[in-house]
Short mmCIF file of N, CA and C in Angstrom, two decimals:
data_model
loop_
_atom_site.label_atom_id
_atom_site.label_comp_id
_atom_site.label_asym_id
_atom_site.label_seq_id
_atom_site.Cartn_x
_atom_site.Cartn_y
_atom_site.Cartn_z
N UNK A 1469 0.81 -1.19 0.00
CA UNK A 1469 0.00 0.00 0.00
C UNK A 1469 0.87 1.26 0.00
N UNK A 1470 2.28 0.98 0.92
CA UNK A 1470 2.94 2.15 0.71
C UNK A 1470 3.11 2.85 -0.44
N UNK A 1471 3.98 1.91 -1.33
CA UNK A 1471 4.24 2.11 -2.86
C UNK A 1471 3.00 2.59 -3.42
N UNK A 1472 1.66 2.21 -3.36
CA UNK A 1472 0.62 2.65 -4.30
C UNK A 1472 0.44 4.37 -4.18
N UNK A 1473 0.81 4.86 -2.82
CA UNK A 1473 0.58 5.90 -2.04
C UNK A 1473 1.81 6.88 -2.30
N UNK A 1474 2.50 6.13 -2.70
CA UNK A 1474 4.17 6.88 -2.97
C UNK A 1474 4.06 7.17 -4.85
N UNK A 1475 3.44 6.40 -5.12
CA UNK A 1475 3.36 6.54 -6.56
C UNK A 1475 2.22 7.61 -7.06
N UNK A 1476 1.03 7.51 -6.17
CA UNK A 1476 -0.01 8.35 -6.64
C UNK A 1476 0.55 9.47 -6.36
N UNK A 1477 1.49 9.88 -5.40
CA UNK A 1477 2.31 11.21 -4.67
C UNK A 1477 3.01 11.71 -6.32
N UNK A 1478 3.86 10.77 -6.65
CA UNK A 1478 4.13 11.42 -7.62
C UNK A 1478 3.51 11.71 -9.14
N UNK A 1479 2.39 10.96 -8.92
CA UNK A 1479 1.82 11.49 -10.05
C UNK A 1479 1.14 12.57 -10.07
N UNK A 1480 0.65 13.08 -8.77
CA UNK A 1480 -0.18 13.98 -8.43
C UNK A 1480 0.60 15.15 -8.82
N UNK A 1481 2.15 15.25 -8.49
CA UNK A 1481 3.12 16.27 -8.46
C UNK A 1481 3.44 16.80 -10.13
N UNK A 1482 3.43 15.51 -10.46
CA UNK A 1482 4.22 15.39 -11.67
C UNK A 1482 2.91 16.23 -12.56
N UNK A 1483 1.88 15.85 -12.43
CA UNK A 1483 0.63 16.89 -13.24
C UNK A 1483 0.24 18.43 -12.41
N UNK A 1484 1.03 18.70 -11.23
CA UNK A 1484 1.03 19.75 -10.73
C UNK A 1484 2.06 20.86 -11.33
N UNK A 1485 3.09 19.77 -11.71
CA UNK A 1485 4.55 20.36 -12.43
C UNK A 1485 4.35 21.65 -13.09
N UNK A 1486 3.62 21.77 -14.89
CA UNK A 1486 3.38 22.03 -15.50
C UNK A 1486 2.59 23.32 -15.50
N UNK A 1487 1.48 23.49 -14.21
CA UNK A 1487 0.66 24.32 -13.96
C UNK A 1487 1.86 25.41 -13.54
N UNK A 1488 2.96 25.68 -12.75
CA UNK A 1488 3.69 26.06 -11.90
C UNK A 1488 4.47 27.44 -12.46
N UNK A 1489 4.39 28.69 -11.88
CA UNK A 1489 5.02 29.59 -12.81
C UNK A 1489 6.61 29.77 -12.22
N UNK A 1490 6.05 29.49 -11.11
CA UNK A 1490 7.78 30.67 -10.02
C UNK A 1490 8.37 29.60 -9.88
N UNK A 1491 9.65 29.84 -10.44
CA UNK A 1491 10.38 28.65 -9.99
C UNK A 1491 11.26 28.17 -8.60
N UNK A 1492 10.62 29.04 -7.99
CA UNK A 1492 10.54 28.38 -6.42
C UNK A 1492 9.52 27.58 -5.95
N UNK A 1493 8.51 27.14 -6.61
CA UNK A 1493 7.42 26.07 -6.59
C UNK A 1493 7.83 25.04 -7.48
N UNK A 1494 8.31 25.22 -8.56
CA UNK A 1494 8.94 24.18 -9.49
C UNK A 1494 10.00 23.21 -8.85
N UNK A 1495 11.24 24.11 -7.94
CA UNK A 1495 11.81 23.76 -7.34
C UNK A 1495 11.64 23.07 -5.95
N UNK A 1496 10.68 23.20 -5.28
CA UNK A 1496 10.36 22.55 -4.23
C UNK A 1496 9.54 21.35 -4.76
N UNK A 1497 8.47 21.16 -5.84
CA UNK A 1497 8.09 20.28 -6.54
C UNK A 1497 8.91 19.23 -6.91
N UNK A 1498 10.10 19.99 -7.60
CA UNK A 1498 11.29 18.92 -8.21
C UNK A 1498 12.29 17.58 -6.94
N UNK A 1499 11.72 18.46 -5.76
CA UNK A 1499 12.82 18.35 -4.58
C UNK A 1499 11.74 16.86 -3.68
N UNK A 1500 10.55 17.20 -4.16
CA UNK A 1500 9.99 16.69 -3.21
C UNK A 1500 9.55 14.88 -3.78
N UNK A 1501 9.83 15.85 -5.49
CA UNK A 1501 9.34 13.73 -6.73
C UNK A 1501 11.14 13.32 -5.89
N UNK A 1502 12.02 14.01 -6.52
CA UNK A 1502 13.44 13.43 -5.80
C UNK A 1502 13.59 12.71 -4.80
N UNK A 1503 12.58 13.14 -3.71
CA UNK A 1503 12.79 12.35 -2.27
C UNK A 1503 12.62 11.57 -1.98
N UNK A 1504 11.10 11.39 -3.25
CA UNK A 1504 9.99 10.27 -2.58
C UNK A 1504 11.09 9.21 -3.76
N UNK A 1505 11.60 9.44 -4.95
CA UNK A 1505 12.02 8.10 -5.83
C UNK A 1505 12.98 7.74 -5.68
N UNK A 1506 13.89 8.86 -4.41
CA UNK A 1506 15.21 8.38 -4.09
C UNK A 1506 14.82 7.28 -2.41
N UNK A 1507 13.75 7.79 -2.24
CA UNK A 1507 13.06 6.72 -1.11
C UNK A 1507 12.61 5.08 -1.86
N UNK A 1508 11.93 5.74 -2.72
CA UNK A 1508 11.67 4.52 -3.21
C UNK A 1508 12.61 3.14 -3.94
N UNK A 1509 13.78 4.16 -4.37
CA UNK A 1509 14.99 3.30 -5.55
C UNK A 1509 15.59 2.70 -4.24
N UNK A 1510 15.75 3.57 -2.60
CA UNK A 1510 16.21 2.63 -1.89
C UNK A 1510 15.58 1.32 -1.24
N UNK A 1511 14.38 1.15 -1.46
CA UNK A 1511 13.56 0.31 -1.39
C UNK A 1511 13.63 -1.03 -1.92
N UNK A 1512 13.74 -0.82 -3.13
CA UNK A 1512 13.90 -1.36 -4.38
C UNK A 1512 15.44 -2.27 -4.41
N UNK A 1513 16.84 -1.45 -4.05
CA UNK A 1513 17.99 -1.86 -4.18
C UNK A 1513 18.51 -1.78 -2.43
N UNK A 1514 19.30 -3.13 -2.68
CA UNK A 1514 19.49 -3.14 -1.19
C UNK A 1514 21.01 -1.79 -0.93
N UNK A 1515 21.56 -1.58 -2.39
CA UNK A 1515 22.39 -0.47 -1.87
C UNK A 1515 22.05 0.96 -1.87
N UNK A 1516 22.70 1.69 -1.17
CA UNK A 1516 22.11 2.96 -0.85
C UNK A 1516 22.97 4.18 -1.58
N UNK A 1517 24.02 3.96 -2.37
CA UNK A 1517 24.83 4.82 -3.03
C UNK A 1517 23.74 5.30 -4.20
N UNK A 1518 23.37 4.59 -5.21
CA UNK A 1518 22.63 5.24 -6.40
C UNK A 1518 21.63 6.16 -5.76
N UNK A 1519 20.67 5.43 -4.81
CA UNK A 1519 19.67 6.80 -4.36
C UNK A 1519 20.17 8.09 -3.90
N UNK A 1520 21.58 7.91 -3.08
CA UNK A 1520 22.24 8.63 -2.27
C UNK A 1520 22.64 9.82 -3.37
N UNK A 1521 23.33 9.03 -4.68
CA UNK A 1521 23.98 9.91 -5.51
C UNK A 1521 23.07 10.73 -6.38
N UNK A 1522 21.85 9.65 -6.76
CA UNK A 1522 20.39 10.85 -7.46
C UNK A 1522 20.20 11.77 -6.62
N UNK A 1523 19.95 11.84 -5.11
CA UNK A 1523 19.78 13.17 -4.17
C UNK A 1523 20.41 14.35 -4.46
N UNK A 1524 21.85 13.53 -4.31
CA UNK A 1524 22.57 14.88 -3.87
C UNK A 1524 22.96 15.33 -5.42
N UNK A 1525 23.22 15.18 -5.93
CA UNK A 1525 22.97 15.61 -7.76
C UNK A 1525 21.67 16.56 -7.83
N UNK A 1526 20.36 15.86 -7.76
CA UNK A 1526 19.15 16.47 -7.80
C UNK A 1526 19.30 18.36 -7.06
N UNK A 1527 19.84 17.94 -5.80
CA UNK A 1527 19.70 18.97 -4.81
C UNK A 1527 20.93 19.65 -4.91
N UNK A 1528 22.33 19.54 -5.82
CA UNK A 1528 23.00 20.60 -6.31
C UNK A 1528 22.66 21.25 -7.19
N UNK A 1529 21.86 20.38 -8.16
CA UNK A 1529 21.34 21.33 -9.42
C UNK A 1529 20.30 22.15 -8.93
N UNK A 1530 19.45 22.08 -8.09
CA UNK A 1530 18.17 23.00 -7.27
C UNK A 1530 18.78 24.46 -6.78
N UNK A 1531 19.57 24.16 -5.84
CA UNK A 1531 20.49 24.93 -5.51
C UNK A 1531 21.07 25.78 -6.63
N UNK A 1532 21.73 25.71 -7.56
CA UNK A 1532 22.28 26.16 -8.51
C UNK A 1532 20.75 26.67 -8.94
N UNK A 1533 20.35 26.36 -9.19
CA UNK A 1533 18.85 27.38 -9.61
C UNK A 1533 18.08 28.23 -9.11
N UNK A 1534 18.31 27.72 -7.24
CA UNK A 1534 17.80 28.88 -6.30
C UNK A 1534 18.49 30.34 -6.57
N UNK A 1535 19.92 29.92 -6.55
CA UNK A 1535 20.87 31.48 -6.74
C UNK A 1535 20.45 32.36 -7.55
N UNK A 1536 20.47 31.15 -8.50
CA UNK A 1536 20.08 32.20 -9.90
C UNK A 1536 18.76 32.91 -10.07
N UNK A 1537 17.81 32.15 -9.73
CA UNK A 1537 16.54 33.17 -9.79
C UNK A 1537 16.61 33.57 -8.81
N UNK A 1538 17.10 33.68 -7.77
CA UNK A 1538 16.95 35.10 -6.47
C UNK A 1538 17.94 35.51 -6.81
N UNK A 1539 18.98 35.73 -7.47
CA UNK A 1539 19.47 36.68 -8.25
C UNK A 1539 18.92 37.67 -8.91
N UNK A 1540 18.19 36.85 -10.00
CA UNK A 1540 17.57 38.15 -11.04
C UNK A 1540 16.19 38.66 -10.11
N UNK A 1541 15.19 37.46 -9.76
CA UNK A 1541 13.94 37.73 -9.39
C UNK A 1541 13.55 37.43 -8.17
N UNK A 1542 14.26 38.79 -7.62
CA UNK A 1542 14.07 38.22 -5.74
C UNK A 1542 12.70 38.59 -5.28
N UNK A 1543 11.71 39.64 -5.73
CA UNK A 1543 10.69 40.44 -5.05
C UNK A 1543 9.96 39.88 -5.56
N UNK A 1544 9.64 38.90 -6.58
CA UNK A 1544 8.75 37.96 -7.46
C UNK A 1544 7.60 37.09 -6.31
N UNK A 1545 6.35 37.32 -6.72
CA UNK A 1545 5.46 36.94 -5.54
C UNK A 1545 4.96 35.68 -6.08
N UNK A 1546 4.72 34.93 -5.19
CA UNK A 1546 3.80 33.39 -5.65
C UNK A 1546 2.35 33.70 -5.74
N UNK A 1547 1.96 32.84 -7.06
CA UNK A 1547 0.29 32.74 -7.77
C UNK A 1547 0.03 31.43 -6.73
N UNK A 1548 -1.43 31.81 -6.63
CA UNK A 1548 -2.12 30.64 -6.07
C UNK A 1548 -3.17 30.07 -7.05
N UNK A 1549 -2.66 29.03 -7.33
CA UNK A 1549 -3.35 28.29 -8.27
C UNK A 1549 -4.49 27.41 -7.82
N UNK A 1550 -5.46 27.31 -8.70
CA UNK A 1550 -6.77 26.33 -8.23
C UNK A 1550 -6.58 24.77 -8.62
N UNK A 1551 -5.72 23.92 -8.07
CA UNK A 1551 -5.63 22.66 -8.25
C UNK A 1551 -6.78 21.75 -7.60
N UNK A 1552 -7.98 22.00 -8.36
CA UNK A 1552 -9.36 21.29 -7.36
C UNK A 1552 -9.79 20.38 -9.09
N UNK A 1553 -8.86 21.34 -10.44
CA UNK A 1553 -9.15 20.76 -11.14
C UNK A 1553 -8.20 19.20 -11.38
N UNK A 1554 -6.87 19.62 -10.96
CA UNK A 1554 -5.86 18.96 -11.23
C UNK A 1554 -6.10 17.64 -10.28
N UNK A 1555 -6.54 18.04 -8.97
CA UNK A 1555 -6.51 16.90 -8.26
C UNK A 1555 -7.57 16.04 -8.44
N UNK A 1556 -8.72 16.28 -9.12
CA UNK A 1556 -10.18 15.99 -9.69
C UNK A 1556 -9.61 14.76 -10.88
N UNK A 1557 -8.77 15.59 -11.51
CA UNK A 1557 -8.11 14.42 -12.84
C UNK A 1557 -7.46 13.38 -12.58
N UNK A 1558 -6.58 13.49 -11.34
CA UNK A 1558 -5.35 12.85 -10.92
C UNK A 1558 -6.18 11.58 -10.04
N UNK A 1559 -7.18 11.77 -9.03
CA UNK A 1559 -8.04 10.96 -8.34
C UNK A 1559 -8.80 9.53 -9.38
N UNK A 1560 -8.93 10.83 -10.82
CA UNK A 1560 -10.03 9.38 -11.51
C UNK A 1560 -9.10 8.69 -12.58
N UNK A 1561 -7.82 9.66 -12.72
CA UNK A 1561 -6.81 8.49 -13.41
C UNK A 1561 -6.16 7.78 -12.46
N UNK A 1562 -6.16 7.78 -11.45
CA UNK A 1562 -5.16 6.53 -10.39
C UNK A 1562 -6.27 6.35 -9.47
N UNK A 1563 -7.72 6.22 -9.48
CA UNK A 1563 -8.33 5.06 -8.46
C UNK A 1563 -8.15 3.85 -9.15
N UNK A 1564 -8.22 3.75 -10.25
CA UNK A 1564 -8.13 2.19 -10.56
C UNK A 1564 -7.24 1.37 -10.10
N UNK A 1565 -5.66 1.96 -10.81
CA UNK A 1565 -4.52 1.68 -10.38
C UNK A 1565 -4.62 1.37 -8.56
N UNK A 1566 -5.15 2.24 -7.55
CA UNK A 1566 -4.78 2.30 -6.50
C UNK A 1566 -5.90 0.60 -5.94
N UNK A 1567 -6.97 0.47 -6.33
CA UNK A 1567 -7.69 -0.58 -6.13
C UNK A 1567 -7.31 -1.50 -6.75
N UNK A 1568 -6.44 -1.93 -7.70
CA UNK A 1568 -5.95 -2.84 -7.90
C UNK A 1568 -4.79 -4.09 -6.86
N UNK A 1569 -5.32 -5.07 -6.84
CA UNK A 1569 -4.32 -5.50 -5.66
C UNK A 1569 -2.89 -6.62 -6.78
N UNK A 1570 -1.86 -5.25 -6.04
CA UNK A 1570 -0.22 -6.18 -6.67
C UNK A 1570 0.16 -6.65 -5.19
N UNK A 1571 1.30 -7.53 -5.75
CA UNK A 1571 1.82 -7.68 -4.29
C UNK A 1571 2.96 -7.37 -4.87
N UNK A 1572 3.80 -6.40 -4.45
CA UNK A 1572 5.00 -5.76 -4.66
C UNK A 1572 6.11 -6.50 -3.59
N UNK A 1573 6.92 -6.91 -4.08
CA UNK A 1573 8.31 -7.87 -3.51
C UNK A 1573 9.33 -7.10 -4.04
N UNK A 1574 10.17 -6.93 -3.07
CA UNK A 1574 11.49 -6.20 -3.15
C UNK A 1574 12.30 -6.80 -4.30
N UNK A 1575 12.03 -8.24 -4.67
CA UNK A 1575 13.08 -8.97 -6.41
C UNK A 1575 11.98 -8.97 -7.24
N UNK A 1576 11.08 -8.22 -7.39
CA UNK A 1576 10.10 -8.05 -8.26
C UNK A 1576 10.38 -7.01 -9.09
N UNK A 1577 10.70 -6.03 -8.57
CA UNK A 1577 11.24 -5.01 -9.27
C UNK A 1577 12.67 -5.12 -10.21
N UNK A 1578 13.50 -5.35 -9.79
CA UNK A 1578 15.02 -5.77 -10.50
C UNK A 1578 15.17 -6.74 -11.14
N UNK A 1579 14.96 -7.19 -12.08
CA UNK A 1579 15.24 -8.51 -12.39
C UNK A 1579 17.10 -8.77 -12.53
N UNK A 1580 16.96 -9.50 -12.17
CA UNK A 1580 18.67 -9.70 -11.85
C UNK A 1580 19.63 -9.15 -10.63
N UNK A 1581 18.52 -8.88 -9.41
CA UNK A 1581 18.81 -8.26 -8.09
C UNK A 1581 20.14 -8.96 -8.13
N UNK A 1582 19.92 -9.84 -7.66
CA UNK A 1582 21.88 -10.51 -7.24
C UNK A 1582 22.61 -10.31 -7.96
N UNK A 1583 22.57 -10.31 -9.03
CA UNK A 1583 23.50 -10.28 -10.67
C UNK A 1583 24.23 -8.41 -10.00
N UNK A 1584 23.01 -7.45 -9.53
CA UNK A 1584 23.33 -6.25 -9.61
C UNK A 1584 24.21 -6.26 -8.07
N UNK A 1585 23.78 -7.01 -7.31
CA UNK A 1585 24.83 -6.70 -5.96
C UNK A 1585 26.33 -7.73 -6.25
N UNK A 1586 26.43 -7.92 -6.95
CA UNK A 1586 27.41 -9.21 -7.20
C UNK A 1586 28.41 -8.26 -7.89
N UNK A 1587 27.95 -7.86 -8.81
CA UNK A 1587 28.83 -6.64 -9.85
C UNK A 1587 29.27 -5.53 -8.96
N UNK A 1588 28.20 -5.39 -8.27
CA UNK A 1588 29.13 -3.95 -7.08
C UNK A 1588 29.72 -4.22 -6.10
N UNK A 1589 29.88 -5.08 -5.82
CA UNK A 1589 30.90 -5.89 -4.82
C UNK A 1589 32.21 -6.18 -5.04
N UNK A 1590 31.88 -6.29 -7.01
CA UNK A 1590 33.21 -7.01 -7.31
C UNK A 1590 34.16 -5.68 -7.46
N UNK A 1591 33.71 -4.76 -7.02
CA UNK A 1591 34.98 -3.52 -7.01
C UNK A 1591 35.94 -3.41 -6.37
N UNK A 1592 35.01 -3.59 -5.24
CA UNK A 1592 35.91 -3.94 -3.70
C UNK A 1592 36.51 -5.61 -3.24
N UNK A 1593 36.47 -6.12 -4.24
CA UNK A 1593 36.90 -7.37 -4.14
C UNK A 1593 38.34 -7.28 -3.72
N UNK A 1594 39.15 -8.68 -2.93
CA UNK A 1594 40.68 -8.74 -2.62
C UNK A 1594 41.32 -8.47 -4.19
N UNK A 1595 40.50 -8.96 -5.19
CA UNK A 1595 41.12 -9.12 -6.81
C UNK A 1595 41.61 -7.23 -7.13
N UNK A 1596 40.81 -6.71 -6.78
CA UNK A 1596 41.11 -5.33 -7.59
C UNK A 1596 41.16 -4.12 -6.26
N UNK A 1597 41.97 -4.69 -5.72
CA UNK A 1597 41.97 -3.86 -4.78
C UNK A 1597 43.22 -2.70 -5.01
N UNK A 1598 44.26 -2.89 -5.95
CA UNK A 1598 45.13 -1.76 -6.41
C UNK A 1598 44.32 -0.84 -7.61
N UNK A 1599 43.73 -1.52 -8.42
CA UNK A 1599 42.98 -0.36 -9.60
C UNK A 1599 42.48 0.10 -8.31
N UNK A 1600 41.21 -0.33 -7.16
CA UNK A 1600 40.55 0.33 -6.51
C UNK A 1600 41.14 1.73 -5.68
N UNK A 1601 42.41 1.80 -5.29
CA UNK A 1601 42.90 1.98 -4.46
C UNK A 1601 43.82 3.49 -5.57
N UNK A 1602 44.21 2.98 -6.61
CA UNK A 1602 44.36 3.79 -7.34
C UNK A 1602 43.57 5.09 -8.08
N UNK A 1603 42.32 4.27 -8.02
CA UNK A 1603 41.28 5.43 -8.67
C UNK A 1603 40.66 6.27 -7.26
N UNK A 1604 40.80 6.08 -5.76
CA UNK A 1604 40.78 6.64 -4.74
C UNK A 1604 42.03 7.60 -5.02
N UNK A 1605 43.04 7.45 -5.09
CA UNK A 1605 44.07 8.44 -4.96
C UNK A 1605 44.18 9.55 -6.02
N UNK A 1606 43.69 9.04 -7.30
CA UNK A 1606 44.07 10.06 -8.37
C UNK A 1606 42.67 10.89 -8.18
N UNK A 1607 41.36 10.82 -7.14
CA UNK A 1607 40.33 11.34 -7.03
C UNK A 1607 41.25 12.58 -5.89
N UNK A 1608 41.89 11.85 -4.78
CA UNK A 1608 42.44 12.70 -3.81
C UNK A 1608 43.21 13.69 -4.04
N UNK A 1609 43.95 13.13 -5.11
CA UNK A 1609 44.68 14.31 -5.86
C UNK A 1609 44.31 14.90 -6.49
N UNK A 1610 43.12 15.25 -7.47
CA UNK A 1610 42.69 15.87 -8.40
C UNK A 1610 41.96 17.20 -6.84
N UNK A 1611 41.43 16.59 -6.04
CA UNK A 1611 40.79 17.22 -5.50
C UNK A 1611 41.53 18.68 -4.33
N UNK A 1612 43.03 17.82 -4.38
CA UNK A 1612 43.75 18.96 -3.26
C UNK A 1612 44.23 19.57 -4.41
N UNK A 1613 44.43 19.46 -5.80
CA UNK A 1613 44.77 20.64 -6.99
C UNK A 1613 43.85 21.41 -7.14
N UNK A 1614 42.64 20.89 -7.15
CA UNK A 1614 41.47 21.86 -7.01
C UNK A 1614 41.30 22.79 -6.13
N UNK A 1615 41.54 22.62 -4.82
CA UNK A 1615 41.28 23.21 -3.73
C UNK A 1615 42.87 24.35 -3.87
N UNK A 1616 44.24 23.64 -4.09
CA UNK A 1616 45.15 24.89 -4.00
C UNK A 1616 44.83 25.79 -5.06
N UNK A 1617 44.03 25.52 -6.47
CA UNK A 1617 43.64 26.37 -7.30
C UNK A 1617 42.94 27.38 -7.17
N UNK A 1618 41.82 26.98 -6.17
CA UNK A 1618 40.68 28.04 -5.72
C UNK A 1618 40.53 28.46 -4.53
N UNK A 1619 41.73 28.73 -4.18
CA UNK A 1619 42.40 29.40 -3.13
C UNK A 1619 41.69 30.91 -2.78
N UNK A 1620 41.07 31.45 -1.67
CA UNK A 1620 40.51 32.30 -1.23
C UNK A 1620 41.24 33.66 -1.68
N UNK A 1621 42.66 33.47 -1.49
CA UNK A 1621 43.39 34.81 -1.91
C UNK A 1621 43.52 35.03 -2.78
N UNK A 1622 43.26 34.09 -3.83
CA UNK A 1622 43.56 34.35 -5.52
C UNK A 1622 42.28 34.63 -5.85
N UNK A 1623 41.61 33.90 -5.07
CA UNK A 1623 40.09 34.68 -5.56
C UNK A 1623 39.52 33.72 -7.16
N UNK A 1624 38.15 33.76 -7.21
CA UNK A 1624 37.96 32.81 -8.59
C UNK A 1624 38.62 32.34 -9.69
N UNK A 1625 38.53 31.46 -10.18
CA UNK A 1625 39.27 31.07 -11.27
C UNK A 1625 38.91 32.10 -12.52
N UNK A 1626 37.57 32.54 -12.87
CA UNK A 1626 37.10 33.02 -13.77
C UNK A 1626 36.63 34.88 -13.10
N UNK A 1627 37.54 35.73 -13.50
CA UNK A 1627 37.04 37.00 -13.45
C UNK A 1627 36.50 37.74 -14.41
N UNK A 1628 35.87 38.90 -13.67
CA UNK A 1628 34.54 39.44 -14.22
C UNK A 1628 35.20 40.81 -14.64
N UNK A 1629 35.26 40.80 -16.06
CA UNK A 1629 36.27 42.29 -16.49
C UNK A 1629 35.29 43.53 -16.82
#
């Protein structure tokens, strides 16, 4: 029942999407399908990195969009929209769906669940533990070049002439 309830959530959103002018409603919209399918993909997979990594992806790019429109359009006021139609549509396209009885099983969804935890395991295997160990370091290093690059006193990489 959860899932039926998690799914009608996003469909409800997903036809709310569209109506939406300010994109600070778009954005909290976008933030909120993210949560529920990064809830759900962890559901689904017993590992927690892919949902982990759709989040925080999702919610840098949001971010990167908050700046920017309260940049240009900070005094910009929110419309109140009449969704009595939207939710009217959304109710008689998913009662069926919702009265329908599935039985949803966690290897129902994946076909090849083990096949997929077997492959991500084999990273960290004793076998590849120098590639592993290698692609950790050239990440560590790329990252303290980055950081002496964008050094507070030098100030941005890219100036504004």
């Amino acid at each position: 029942m959860f899932i039926k309830i998690t799914l009608f959530v996003l469909i409800l959103i997903s036809s709310v999407l569209p109506n939406l002018f300010n994109p600070l409603s778009m954005a909290s919209s976008i933030f909120i399908q993210c949560l529920v399918i990064s809830i759900l993909s962890r559901l689904m997979i017993s590992s927690s990195w892919i949902p982990l990594t759709i989040f925080l992806v999702t919610i840098g790019g949001l971010m990167i969009i908050f700046v920017y429109t309260t940049s240009i359009n900070s005094n910009l006021n929110f419309k109140i929209l009449k969704f009595s139609k939207v939710i009217f549509k959304n109710l008689i396209l998913t009662t069926p769906f919702l009265l329908m009885n599935f039985n949803f099983k966690k290897k129902d969804f994946i076909s090849g669940y083990d096949f997929f935890n077997m492959q991500y395991f084999k990273l960290f295997s004793c076998l590849n533990w120098i590639p592993t160990s290698l692609i950790f370091l050239y990440l560590i290093l790329v990252l303290i070049i980055l950081i002496s690059l964008l050094s507070i006193t030098k100030g941005p990489m890219r100036k504004k002439y």
